[in-house]
mmCIF file of C-alpha atoms and ligand atoms in Angstrom:
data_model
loop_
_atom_site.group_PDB
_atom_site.id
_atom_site.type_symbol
_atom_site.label_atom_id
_atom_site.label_comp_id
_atom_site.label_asym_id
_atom_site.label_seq_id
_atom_site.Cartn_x
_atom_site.Cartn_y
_atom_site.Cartn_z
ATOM 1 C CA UNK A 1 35.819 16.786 34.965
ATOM 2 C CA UNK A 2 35.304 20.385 35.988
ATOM 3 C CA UNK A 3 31.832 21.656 34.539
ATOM 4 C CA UNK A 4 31.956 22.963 31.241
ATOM 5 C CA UNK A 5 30.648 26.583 30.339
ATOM 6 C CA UNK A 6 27.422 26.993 28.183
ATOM 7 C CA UNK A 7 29.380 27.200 24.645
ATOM 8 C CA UNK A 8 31.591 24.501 25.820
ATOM 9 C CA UNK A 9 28.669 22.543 27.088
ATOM 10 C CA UNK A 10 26.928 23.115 23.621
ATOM 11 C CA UNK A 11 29.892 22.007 21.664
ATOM 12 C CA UNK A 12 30.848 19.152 23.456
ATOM 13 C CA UNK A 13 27.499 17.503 23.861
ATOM 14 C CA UNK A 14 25.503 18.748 20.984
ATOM 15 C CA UNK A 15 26.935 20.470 17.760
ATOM 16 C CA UNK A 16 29.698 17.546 18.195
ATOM 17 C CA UNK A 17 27.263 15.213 18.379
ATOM 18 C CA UNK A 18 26.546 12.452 15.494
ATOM 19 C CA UNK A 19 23.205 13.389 15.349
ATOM 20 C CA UNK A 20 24.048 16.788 14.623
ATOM 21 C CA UNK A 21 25.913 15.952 10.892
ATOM 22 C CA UNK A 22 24.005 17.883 8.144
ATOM 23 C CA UNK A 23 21.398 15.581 5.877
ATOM 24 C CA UNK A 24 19.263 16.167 3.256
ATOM 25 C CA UNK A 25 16.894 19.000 3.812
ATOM 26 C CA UNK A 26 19.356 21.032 6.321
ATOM 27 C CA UNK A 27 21.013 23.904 4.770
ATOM 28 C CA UNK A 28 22.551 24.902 7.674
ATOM 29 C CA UNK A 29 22.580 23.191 11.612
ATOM 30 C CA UNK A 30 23.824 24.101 15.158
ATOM 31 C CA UNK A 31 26.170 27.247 15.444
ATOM 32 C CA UNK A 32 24.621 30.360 13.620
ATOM 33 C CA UNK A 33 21.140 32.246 15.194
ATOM 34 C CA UNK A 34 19.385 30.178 12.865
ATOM 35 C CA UNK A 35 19.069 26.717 11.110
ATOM 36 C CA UNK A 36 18.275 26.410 7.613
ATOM 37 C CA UNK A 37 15.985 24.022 6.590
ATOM 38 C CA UNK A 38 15.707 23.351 2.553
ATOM 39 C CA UNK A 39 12.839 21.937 0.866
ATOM 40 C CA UNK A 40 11.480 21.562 -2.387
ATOM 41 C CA UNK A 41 8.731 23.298 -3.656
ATOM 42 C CA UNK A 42 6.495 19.946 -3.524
ATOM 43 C CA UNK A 43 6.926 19.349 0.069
ATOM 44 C CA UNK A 44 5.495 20.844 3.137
ATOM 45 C CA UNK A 45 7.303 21.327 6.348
ATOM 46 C CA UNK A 46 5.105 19.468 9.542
ATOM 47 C CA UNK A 47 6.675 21.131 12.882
ATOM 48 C CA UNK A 48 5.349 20.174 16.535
ATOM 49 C CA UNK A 49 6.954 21.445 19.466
ATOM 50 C CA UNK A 50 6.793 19.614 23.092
ATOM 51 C CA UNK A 51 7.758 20.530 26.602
ATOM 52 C CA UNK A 52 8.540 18.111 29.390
ATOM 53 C CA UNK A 53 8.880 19.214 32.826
ATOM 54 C CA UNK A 54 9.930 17.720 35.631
ATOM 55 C CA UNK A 55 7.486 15.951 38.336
ATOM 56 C CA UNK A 56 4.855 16.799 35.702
ATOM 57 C CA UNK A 57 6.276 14.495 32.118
ATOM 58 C CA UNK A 58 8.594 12.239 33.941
ATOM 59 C CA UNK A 59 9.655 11.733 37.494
ATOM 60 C CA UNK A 60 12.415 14.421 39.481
ATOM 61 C CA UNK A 61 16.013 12.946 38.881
ATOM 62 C CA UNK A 62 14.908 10.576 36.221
ATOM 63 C CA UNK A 63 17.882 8.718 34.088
ATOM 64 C CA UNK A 64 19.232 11.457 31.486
ATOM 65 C CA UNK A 65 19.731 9.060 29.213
ATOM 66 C CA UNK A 66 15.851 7.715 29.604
ATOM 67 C CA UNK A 67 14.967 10.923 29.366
ATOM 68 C CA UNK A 68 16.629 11.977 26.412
ATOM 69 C CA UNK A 69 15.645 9.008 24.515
ATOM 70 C CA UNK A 70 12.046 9.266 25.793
ATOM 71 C CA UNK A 71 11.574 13.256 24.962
ATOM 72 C CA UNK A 72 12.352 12.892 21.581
ATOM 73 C CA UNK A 73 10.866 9.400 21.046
ATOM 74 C CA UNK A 74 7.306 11.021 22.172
ATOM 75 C CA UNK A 75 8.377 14.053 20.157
ATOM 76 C CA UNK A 76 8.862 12.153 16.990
ATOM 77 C CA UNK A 77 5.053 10.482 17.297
ATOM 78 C CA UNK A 78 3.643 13.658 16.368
ATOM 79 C CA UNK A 79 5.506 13.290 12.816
ATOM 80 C CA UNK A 80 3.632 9.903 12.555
ATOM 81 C CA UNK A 81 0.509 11.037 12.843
ATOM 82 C CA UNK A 82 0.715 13.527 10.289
ATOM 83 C CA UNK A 83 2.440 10.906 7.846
ATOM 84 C CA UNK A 84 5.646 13.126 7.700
ATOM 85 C CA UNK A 85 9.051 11.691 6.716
ATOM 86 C CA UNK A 86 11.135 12.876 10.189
ATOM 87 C CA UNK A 87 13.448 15.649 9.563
ATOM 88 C CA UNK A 88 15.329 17.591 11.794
ATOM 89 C CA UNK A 89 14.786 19.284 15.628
ATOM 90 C CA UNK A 90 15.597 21.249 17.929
ATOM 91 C CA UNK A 91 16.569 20.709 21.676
ATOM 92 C CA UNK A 92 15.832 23.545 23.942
ATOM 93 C CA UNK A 93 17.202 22.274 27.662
ATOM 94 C CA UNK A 94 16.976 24.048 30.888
ATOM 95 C CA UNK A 95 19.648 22.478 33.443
ATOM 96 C CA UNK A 96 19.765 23.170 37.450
ATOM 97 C CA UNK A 97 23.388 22.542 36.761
ATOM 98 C CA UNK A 98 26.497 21.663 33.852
ATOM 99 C CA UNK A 99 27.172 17.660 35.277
ATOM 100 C CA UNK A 100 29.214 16.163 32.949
ATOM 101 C CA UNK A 101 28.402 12.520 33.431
ATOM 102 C CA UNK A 102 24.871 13.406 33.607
ATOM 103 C CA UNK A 103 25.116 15.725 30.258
ATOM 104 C CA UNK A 104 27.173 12.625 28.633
ATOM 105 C CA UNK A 105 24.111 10.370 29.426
ATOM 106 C CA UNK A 106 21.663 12.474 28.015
ATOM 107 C CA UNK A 107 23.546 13.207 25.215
ATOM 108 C CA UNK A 108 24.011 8.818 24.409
ATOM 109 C CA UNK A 109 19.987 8.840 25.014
ATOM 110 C CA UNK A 110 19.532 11.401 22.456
ATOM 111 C CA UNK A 111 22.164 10.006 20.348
ATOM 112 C CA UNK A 112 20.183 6.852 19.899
ATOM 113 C CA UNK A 113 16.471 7.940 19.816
ATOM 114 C CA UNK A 114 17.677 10.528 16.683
ATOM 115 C CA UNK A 115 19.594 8.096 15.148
ATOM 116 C CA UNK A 116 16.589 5.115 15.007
ATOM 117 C CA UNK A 117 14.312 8.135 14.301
ATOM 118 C CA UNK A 118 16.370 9.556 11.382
ATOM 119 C CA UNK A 119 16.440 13.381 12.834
ATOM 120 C CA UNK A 120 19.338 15.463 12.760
ATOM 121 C CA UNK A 121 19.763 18.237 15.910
ATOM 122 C CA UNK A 122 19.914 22.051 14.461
ATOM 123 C CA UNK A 123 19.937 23.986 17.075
ATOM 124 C CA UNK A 124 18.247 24.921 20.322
ATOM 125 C CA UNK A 125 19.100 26.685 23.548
ATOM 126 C CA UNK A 126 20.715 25.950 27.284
ATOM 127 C CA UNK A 127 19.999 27.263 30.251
ATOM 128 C CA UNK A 128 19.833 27.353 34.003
ATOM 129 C CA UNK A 129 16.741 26.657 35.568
ATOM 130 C CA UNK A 130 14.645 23.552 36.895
ATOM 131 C CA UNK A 131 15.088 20.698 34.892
ATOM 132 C CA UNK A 132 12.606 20.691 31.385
ATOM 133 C CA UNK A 133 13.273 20.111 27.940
ATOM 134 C CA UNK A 134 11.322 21.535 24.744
ATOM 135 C CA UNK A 135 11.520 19.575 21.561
ATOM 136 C CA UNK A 136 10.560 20.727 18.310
ATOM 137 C CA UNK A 137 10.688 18.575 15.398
ATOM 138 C CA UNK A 138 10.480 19.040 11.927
ATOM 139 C CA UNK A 139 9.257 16.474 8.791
ATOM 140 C CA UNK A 140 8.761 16.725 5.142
ATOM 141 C CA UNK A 141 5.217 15.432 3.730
ATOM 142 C CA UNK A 142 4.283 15.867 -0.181
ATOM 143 C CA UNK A 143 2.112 19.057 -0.232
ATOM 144 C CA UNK A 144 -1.338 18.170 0.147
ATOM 145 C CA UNK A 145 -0.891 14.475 2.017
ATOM 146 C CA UNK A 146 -0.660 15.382 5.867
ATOM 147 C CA UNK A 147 -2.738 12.918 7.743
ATOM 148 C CA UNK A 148 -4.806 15.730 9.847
ATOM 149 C CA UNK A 149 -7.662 14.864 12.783
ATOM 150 C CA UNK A 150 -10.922 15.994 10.398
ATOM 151 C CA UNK A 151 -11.075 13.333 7.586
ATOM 152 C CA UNK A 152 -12.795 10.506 9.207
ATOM 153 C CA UNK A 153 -15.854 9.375 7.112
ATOM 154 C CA UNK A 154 -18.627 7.499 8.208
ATOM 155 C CA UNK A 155 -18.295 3.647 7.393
ATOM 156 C CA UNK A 156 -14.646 4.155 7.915
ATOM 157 C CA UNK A 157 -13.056 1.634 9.875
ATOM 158 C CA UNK A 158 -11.323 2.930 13.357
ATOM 159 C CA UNK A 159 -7.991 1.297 13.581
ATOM 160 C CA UNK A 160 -5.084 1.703 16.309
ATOM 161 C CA UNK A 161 -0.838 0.678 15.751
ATOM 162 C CA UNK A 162 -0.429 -1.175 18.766
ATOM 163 C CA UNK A 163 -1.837 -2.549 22.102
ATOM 164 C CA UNK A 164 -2.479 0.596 24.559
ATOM 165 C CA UNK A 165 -2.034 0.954 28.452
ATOM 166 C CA UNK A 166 1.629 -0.408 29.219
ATOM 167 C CA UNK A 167 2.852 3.203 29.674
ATOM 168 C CA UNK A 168 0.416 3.379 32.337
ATOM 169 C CA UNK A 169 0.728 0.486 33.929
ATOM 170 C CA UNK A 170 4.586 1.465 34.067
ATOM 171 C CA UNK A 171 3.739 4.483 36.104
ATOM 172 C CA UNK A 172 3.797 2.593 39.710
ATOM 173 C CA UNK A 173 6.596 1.528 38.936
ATOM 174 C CA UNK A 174 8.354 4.678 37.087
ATOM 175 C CA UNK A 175 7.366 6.537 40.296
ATOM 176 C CA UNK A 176 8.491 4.002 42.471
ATOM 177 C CA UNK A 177 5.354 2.508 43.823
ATOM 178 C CA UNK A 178 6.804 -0.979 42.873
ATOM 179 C CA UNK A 179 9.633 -2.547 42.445
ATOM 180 C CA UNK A 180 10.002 -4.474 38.775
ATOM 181 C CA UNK A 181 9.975 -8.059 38.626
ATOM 182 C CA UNK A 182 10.045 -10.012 35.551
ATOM 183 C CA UNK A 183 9.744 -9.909 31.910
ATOM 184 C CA UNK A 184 6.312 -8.482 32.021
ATOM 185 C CA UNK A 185 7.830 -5.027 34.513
ATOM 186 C CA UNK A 186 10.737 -4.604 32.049
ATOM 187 C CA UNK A 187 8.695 -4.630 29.107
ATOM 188 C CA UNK A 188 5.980 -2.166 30.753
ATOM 189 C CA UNK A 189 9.058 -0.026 31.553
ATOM 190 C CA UNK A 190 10.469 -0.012 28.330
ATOM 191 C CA UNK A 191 7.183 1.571 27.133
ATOM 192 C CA UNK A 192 7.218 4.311 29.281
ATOM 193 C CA UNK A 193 10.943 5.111 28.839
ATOM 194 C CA UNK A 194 11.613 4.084 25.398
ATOM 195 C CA UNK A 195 8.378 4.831 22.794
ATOM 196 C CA UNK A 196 8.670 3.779 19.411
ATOM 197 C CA UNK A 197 6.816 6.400 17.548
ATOM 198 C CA UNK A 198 5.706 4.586 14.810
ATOM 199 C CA UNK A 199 6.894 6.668 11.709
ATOM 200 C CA UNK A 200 7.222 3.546 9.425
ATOM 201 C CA UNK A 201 3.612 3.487 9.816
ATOM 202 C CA UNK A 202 2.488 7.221 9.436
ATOM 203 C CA UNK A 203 4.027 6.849 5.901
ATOM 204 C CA UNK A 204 2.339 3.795 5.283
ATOM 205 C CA UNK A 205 -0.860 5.909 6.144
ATOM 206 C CA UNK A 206 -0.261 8.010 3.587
ATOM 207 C CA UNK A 207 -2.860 8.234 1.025
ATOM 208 C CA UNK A 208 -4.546 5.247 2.670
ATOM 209 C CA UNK A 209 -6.219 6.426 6.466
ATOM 210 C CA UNK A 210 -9.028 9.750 6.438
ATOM 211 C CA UNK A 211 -7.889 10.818 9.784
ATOM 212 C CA UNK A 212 -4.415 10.015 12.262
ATOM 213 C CA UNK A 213 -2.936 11.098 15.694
ATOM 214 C CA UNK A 214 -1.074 9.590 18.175
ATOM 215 C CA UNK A 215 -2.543 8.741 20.916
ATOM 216 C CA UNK A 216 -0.525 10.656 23.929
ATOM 217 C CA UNK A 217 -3.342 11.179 26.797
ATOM 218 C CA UNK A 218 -5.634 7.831 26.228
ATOM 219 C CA UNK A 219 -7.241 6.495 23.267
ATOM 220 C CA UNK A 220 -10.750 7.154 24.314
ATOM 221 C CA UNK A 221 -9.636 11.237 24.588
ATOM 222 C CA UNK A 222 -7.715 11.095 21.856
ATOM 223 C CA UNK A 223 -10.301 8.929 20.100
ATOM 224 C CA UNK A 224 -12.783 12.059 20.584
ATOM 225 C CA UNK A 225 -10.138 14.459 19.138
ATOM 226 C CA UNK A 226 -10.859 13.016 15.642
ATOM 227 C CA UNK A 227 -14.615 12.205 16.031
ATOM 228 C CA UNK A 228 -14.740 16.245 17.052
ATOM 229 C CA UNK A 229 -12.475 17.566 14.358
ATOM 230 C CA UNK A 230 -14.218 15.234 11.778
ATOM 231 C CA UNK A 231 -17.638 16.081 13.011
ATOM 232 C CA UNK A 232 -18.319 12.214 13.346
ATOM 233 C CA UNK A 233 -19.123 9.366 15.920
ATOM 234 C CA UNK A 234 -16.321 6.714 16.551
ATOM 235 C CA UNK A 235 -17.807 3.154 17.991
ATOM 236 C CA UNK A 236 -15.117 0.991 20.335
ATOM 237 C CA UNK A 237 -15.655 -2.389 19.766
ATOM 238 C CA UNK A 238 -14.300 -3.357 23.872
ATOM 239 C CA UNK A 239 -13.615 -7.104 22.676
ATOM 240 C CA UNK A 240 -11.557 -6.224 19.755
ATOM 241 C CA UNK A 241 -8.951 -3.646 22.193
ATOM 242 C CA UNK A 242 -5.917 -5.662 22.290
ATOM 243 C CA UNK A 243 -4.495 -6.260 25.670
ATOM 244 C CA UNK A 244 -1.033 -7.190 25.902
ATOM 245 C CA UNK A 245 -0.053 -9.998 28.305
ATOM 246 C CA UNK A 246 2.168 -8.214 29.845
ATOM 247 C CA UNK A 247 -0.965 -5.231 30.829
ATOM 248 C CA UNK A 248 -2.804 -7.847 31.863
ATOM 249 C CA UNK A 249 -0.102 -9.371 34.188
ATOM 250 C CA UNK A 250 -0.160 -5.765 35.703
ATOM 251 C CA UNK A 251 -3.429 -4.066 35.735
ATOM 252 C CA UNK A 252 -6.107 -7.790 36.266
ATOM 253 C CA UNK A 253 -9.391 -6.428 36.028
ATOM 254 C CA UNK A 254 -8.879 -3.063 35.010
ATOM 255 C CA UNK A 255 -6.384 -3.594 31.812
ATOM 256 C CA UNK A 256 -9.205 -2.497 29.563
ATOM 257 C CA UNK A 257 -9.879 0.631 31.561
ATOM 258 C CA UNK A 258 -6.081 1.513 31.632
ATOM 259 C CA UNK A 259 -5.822 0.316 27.787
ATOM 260 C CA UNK A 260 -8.772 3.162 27.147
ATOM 261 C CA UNK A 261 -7.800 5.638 29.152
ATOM 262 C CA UNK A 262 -4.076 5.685 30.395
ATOM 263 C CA UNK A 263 -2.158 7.398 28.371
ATOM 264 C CA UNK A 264 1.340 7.802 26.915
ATOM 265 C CA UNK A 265 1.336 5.070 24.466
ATOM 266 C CA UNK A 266 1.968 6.666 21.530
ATOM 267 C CA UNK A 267 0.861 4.372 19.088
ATOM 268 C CA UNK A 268 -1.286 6.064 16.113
ATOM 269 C CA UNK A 269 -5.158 5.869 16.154
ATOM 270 C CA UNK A 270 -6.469 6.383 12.196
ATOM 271 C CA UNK A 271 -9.405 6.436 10.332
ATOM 272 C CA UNK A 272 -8.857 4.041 7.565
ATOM 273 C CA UNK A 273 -11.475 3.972 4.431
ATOM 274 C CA UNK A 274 -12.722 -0.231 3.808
ATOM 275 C CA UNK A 275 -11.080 -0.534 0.477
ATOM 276 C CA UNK A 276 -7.565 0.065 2.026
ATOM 277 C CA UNK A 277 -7.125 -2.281 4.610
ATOM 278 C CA UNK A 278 -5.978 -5.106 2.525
ATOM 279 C CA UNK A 279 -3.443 -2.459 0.999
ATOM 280 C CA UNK A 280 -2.104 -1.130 4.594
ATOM 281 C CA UNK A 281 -2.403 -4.761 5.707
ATOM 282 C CA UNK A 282 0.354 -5.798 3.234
ATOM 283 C CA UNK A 283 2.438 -2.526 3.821
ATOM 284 C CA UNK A 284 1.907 -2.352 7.638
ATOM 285 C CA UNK A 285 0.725 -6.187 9.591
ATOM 286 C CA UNK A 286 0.371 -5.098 12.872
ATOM 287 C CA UNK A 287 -2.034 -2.784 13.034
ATOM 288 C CA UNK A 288 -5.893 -3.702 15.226
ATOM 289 C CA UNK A 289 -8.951 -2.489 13.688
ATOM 290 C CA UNK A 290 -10.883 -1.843 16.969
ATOM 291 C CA UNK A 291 -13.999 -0.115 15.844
ATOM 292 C CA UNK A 292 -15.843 1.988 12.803
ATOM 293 C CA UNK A 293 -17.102 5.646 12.058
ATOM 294 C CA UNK A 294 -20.609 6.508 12.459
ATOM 295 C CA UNK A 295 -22.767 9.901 11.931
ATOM 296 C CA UNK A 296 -23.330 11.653 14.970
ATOM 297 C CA UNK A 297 -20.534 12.728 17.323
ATOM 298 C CA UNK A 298 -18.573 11.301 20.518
ATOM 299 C CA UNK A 299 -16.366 8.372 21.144
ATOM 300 C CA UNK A 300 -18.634 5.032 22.412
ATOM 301 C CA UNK A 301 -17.824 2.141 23.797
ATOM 302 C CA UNK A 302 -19.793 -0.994 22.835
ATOM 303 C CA UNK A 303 -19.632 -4.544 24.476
ATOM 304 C CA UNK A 304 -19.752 -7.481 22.787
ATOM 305 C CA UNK A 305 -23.590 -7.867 22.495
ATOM 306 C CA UNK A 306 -23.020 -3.893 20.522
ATOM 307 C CA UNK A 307 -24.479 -2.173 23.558
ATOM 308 C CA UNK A 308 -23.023 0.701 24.941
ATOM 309 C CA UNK A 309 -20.680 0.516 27.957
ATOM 310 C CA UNK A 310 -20.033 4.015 29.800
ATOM 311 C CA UNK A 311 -16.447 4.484 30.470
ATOM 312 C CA UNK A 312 -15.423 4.968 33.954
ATOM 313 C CA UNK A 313 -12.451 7.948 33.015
ATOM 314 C CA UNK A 314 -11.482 9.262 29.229
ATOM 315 C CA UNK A 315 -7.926 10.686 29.204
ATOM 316 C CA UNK A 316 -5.893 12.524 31.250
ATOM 317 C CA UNK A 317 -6.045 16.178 30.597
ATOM 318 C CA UNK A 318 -3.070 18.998 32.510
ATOM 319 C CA UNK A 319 -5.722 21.530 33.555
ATOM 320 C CA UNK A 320 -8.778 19.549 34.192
ATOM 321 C CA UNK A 321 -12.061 20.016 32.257
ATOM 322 C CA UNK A 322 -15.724 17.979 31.663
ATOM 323 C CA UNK A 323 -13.975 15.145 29.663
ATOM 324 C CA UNK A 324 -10.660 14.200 31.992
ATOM 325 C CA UNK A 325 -9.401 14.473 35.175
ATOM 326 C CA UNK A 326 -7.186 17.026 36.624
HETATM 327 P P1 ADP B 401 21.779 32.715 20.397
HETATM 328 O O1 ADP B 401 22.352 33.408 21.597
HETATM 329 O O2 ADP B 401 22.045 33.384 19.095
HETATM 330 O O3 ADP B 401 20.345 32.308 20.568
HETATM 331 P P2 ADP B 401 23.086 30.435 21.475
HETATM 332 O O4 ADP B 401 24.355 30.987 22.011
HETATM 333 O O5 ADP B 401 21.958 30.178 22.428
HETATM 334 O O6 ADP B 401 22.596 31.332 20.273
HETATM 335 O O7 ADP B 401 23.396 29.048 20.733
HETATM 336 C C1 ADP B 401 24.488 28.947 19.848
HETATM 337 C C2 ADP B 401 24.190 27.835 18.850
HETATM 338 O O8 ADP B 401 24.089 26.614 19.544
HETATM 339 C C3 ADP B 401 22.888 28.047 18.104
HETATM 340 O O9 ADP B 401 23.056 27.558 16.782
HETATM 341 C C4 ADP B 401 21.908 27.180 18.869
HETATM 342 O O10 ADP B 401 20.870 26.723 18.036
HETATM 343 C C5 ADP B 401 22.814 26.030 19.339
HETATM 344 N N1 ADP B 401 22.369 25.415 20.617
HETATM 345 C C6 ADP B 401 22.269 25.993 21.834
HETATM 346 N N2 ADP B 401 21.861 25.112 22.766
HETATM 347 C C7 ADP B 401 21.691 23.925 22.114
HETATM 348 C C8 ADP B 401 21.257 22.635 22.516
HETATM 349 N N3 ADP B 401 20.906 22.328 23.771
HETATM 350 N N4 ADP B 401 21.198 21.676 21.558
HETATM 351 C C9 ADP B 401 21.525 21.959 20.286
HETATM 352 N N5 ADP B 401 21.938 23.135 19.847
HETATM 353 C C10 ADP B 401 22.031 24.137 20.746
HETATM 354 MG MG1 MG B 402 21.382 34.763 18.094
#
């Protein structure tokens, strides 16, 4: 199939798409200068925009269909984490070239990451260029009930939606390090390529946790994004961080390290008052409360005598700085 042109390319890929079909809340999607969203009065509109770039985000000639699913999968978590009901987004894709089996593929990926996440595609932008993507997505939250970083309260519990690390551990072999074998590779790969932001949970959250985000760079950085933005100290219990078998099958000795520090997990890390957590037990099972809120500020780690361990790296940061590494 000869390569389409860029209105072509938009039609046949995107404004045809399934995910593009109008919903709820979209007044008008994909062909006009601008998308109209429509909300009540009662509602506020959570946006969060995301850029992935090649050999930065994800490997040079990744899968487009990986890709896809993965961009807008870690694009989504950032509705979690605010407890907003997903929406809508936009797709803003820079292409070295029009492939059409390559374009199909992404398109499936995309196809399938809006459709479990419930967002509808309203527009966006193609170009030619190096390969990167920018997501923005959009989500609906009852005025007043966004789950920001600056509510933790001391004698809060510190909880987190899932085990942490497997995206990292993935990375050797994402980048071709090492070659998959077994249950335990294809489940640290599906991780990486395929998050689950956790949305069922974010509204779940909802009038229950102080303080949410997802954790994207490491939970001990991301950890110290809400003890900073609360003004409070969060304590890591290091015996109650789950480690999944399959982390441990990869990582030995240093699954806790890569479980505190790796990064691109995108499960939600929240704040979460005593009195609810028989509540958002009942609503949401498989969360891990790994630690509590104390006055003072910082993220620590405690072993399990409640002494304080020093971690060896906190999160992975793109231009450096005191608390990551470059
Ligand atoms: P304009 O020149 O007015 O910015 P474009 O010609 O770039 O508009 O895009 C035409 C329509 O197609 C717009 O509604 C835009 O949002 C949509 N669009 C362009 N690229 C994409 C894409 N990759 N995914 C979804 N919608 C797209
Ligand atoms: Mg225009």
């Amino acid at each position: 199939m000869a390569a389409p042109g860029e209105f072509e390319l938009i039609r046949r890929y995107f404004a045809a798409a399934r995910c593009a079909a109008r919903r709820d809340g979209v007044a008008l999607g994909i062909g006009d200068d601008c998308a109209l969203l429509q909300l009540p009065a009662s509602e506020q509109l959570a946006i969060s925009t995301d850029s992935l770039v090649a050999g930065v985000h994800f490997p040079h000639d990744p899968d487009p269909a990986l890709l896809a699913q993965r961009a807008l999968g870690t694009a989504a978590s950032d509705l979690a984490a605010m407890g907003a009901a997903p929406l809508a987004f936009t797709l803003a894709l820079t292409l070295p070239d029009a492939e059409p089996d390559w374009l199909a593929a992404f398109a499936a990926g995309l196809e399938q990451m809006a459709a479990a996440c419930q967002l509808s595609l309203i527009g966006g932008d193609t170009t030619r260029g190096p390969l990167n993507l920018n997501i923005t997505v959009f989500g609906r939250v009852p005025a007043g009930q966004a789950l920001t970083r600056s509510g933790a309260q001391v004698g809060d519990l510190l909880c987190i939606g899932g085990p942490t690390g497997e995206a990292a551990a993935a990375l050797p072999l994402v980048l071709g390090e090492r070659t998959a074998a077994g249950a335990h590779d294809a489940r640290l790969l599906e991780r990486y390529w395929h998050p689950q932001p956790q949305l069922a949970l974010g509204l779940a959250l909802r009038g229950r946790a102080s303080a949410a985000l997802d954790v994207s760079d490491g939970l001990l950085a991301d950890c110290g994004h809400i003890a900073a933005s609360s003004g409070v100290r969060l304590l890591i219990e290091a015996a109650r961080v789950p480690l999944s078998a399959a982390l441990r099958a990869a990582a030995g000795e240093q699954a806790l390290s890569c479980a505190l520090s790796g990064g691109d997990d995108y499960v939600l890390a929240f704040t979460l008052p005593a009195q609810a957590l028989a509540a958002l037990q009942a609503a949401a099972p498989y969360f891990h409360v790994i630690g509590r809120v104390t006055a003072g500020q910082g993220v620590v780690l405690l072993d399990a005598e409640g002494h304080e361990i020093t971690p060896a790296r906190a999160g992975y940061q793109h231009f450096g700085g005191p608390d990551g590494q470059a």
